[in-house]
Short mmCIF file of C-alpha atoms (C1' of nucleotides) in Angstrom, two decimals:
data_model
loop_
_atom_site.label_atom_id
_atom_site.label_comp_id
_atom_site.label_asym_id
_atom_site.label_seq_id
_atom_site.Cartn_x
_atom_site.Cartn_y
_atom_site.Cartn_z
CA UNK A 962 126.15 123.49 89.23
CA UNK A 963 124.04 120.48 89.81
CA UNK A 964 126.41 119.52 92.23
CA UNK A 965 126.53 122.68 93.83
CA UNK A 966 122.69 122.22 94.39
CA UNK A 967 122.91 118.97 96.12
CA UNK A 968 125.37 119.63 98.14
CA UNK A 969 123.43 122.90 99.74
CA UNK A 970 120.77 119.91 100.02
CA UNK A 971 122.80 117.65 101.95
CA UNK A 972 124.37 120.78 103.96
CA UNK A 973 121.19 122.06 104.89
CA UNK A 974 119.49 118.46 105.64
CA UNK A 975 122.67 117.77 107.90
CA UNK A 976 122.35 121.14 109.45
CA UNK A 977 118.11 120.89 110.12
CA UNK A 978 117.46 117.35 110.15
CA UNK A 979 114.32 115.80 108.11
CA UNK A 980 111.29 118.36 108.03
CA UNK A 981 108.53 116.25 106.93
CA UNK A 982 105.68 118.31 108.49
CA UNK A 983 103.67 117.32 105.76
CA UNK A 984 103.74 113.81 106.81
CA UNK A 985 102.44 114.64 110.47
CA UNK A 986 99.41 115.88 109.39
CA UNK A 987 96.88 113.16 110.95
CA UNK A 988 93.28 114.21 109.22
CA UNK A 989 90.73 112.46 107.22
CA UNK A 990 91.67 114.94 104.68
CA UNK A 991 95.20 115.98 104.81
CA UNK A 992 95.62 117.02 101.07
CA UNK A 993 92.50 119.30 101.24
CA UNK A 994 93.90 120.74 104.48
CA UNK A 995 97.20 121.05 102.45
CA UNK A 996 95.43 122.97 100.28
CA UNK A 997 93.32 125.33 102.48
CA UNK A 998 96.22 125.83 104.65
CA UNK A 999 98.94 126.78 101.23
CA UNK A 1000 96.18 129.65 101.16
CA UNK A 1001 95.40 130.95 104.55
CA UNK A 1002 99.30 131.00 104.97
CA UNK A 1003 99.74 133.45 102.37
CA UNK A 1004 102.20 136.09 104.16
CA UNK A 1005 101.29 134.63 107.87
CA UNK A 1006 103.19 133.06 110.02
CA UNK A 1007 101.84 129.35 110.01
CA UNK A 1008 101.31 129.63 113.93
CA UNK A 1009 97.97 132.03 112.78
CA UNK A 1010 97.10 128.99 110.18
CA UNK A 1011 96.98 126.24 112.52
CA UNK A 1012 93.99 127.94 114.75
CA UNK A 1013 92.28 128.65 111.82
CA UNK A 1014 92.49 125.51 110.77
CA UNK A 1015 91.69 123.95 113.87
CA UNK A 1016 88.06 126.69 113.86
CA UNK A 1017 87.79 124.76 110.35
CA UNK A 1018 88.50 121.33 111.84
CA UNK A 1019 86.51 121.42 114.88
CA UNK A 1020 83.44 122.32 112.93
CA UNK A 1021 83.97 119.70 110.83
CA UNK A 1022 84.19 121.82 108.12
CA UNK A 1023 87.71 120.30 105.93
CA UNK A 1024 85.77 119.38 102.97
CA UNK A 1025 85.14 121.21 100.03
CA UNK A 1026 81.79 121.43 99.15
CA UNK A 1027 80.63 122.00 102.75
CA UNK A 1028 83.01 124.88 102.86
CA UNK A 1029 81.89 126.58 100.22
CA UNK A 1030 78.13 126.54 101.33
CA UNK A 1031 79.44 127.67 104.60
CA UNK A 1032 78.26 131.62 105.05
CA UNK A 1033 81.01 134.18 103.73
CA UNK A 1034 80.53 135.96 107.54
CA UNK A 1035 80.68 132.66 108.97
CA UNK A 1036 83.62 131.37 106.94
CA UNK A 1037 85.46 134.99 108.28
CA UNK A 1038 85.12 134.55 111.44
CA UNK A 1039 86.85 131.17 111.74
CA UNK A 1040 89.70 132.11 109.58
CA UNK A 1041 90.08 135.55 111.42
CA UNK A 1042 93.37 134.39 113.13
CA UNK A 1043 95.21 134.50 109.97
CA UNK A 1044 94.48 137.55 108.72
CA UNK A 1045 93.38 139.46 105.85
CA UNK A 1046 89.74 138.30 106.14
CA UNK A 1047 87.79 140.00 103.47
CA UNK A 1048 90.83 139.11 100.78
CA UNK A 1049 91.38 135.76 102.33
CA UNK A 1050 87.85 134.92 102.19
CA UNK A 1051 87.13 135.44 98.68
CA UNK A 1052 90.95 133.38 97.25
CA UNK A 1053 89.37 130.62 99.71
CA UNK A 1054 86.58 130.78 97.74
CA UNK A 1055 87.87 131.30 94.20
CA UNK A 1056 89.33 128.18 94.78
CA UNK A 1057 86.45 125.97 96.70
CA UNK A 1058 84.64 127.23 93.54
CA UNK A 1059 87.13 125.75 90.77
CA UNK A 1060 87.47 122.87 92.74
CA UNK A 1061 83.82 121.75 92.99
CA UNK A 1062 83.05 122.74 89.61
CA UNK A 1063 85.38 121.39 87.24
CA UNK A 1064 86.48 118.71 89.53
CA UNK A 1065 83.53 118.00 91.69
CA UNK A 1066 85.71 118.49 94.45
CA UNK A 1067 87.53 115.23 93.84
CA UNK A 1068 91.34 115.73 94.59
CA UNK A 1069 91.69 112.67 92.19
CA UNK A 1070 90.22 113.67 89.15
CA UNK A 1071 91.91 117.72 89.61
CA UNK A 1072 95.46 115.83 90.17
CA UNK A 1073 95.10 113.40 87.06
CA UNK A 1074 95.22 116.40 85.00
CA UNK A 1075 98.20 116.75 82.61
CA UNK A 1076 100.26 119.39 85.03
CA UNK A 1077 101.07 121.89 82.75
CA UNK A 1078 97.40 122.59 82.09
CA UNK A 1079 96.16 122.12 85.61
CA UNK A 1080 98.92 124.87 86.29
CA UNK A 1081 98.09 126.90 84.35
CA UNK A 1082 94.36 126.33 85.55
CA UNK A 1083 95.37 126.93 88.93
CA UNK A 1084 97.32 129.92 88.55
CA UNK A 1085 94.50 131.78 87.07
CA UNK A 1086 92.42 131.08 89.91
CA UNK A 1087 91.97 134.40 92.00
CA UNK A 1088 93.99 134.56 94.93
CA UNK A 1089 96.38 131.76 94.26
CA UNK A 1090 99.88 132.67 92.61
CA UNK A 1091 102.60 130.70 91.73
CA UNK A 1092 103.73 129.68 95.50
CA UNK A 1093 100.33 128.66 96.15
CA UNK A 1094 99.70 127.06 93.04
CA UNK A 1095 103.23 125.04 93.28
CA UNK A 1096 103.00 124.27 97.03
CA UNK A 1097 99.49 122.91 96.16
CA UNK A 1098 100.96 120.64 93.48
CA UNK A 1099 103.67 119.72 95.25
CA UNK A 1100 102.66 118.80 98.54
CA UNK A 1101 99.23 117.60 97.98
CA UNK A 1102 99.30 116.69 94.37
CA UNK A 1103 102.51 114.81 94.39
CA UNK A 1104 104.00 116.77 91.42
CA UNK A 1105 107.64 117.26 91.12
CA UNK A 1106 107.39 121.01 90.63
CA UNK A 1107 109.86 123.04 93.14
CA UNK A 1108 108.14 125.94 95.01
CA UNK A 1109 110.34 129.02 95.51
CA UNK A 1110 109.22 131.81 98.01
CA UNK A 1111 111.15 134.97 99.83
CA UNK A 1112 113.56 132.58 101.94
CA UNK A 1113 114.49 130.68 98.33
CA UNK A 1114 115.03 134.46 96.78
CA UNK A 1115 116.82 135.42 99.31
CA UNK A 1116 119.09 132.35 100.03
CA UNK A 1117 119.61 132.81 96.27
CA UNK A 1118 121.06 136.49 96.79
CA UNK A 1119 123.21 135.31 99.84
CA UNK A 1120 124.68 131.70 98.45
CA UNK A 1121 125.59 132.33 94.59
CA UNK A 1122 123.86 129.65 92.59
CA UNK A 1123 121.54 131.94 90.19
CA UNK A 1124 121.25 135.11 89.75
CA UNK A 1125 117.15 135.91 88.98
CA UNK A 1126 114.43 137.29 90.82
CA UNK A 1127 112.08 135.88 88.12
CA UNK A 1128 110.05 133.10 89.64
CA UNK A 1129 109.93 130.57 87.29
CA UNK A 1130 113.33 131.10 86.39
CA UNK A 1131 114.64 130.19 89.61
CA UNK A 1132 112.03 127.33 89.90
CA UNK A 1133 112.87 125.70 86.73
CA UNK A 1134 116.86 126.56 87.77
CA UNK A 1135 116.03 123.77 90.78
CA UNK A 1136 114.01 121.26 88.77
CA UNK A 1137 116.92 121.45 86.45
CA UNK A 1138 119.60 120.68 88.84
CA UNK A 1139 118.33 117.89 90.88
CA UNK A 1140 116.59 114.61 90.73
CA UNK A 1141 113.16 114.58 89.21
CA UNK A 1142 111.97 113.78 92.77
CA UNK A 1143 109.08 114.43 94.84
CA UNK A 1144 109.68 113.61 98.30
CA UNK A 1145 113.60 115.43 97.41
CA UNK A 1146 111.56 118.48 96.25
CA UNK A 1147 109.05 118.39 99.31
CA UNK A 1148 112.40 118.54 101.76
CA UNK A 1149 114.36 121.22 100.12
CA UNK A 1150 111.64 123.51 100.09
CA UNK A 1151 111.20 122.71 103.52
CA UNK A 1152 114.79 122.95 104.56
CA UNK A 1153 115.12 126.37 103.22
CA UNK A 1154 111.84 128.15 105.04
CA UNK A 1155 113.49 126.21 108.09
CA UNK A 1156 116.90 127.95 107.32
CA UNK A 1157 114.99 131.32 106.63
CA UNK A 1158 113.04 131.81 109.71
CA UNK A 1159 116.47 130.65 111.40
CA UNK A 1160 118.99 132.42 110.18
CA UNK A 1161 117.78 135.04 106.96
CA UNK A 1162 115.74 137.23 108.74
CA UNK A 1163 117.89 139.90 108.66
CA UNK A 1164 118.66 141.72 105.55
CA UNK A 1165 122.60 141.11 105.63
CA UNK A 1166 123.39 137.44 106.40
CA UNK A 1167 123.68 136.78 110.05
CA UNK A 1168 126.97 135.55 111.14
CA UNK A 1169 125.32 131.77 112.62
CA UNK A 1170 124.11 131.34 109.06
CA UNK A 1171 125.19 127.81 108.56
CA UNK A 1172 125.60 129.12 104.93
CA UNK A 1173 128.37 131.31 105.55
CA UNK A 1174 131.03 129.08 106.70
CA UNK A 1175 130.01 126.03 104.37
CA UNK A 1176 129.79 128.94 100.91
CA UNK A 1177 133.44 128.79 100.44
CA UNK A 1178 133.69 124.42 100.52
CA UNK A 1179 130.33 124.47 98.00
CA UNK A 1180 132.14 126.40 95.44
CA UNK A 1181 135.58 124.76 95.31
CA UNK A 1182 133.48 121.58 94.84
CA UNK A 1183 132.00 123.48 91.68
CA UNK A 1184 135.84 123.80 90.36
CA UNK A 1185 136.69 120.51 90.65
CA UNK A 1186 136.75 118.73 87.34
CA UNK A 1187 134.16 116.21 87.09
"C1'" DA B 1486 105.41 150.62 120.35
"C1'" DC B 1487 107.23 148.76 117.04
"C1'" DC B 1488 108.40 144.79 113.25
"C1'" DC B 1489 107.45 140.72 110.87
"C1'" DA B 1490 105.13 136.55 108.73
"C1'" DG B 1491 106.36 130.40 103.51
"C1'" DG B 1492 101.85 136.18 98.97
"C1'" DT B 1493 98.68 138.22 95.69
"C1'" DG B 1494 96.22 141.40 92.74
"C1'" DG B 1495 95.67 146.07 91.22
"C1'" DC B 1496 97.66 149.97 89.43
"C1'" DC B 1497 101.38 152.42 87.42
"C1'" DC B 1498 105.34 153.02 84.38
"C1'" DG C 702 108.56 142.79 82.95
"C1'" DG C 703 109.25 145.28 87.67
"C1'" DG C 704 108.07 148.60 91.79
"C1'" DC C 705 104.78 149.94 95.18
"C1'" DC C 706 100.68 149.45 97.90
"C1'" DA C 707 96.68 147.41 100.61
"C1'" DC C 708 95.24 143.59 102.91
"C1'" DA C 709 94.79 142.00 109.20
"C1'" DT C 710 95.95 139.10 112.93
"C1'" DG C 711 99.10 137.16 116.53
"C1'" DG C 712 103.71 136.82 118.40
"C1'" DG C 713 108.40 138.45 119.53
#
DNA sequence: ACCCAGGTGGCCC
DNA sequence: GGGCCACATGGG
């Protein structure tokens, strides 16, 4: 099965090319902007999440503890783009507010944590769930934790590697079948929202889905004796 | 005029 | 544990 994993990898990263939009963020503060964004993009198309972000960034305002002093009405109106303000506005703030005080709004001293705990920390935090929580640790904290969302569900209906709609059982399925690796982790998550928004929008596989012809090649490799 | 977007919490069973 | 709903804006 491991096999089976990295070969979707490979298939996909052949198909897509290197992602690595995480890399072209150019800010004083990219793992705080990480952050803020992993919540603003909560069911929004990341298009919405870039102008609020760039209200946030023109103002100067990418830092946490000047955030949270910022006025709630104030703090609406530059996220409005994205969406939900009123529930968007208080997870924002949930967090800002676990951030500042048991870190003191050092990304340092919240990522130093041992990660189970800080998980579990984080995941209690209003507003942020476990793709949130995981994107957060992965992408800004470094972490090799996978992050799973609808496209990973869904790829997982369409190409047969698991069968679970349980979160963390499909999450710990992909840390279990490929290299404890960040940057590896960072990619395939990447890869698959790239394949998603490509090709499984539709409820019954498209026939361009690069999936489709490749599914039959990925599973012979599976029967091959090792 | 629809439909959808990289989710989450609340409420119900 | 799972199913259903509200939450809001911008783009196709």
């Amino acid at each position: 099965m491991t096999l089976k994993v990295i070969n979707l990898y490979r298939r996909l990263l052949k198909h897509f090319g290197k992602q690595e939009w995480w890399s072209t963020i150019s800010t004083e503060n990219p793992k705080f902007e990480v952050i803020v964004g992993a919540i603003l993009t909560q069911q929004t198309a990341w298009k919405n999440v870039e102008m609020a972000i760039k209200n946030l960034k023109d103002e100067n305002l990418l830092e946490a503890k000047k955030l949270f002093k910022l006025p709630i009405s104030r703090l609406k109106v530059l996220i409005k783009p994205c969406g939900f303000l009123k529930v968007k506005t208080k997870r924002l703030r949930s967090f800002l507010k676990f951030f500042i005080e048991n870190f003191d709004a050092e990304l340092e001293k919240m990522f130093e944590k041992n990660l189970n705990e800080l998980r579990r920390e984080l995941l209690s935090v209003h507003g942020i769930g476990y793709e949130t929580c995981d994107s957060i640790l992965l992408y800004a904290g470094e972490k090799p934790i996978f992050v799973v969302d609808a496209y990973t569900f869904r790829l997982c209906e369409r190409y047969p590697i698991i069968n679970s709609k349980n979160y963390e059982e499909v999450r710990e399925f992909f840390e279990k079948n490929l290299p404890r690796d960040v940057n590896l982790f960072k990619e395939f998550h990447a890869l698959i929202v790239e394949l998603g928004k490509n090709y499984c929008k539709t409820k019954p596989l498209c026939e361009k889905c690069p999936l489709k012809k490749g599914c039959k090649h990925a599973i012979s490799i599976d029967n091959l004796p090792n």
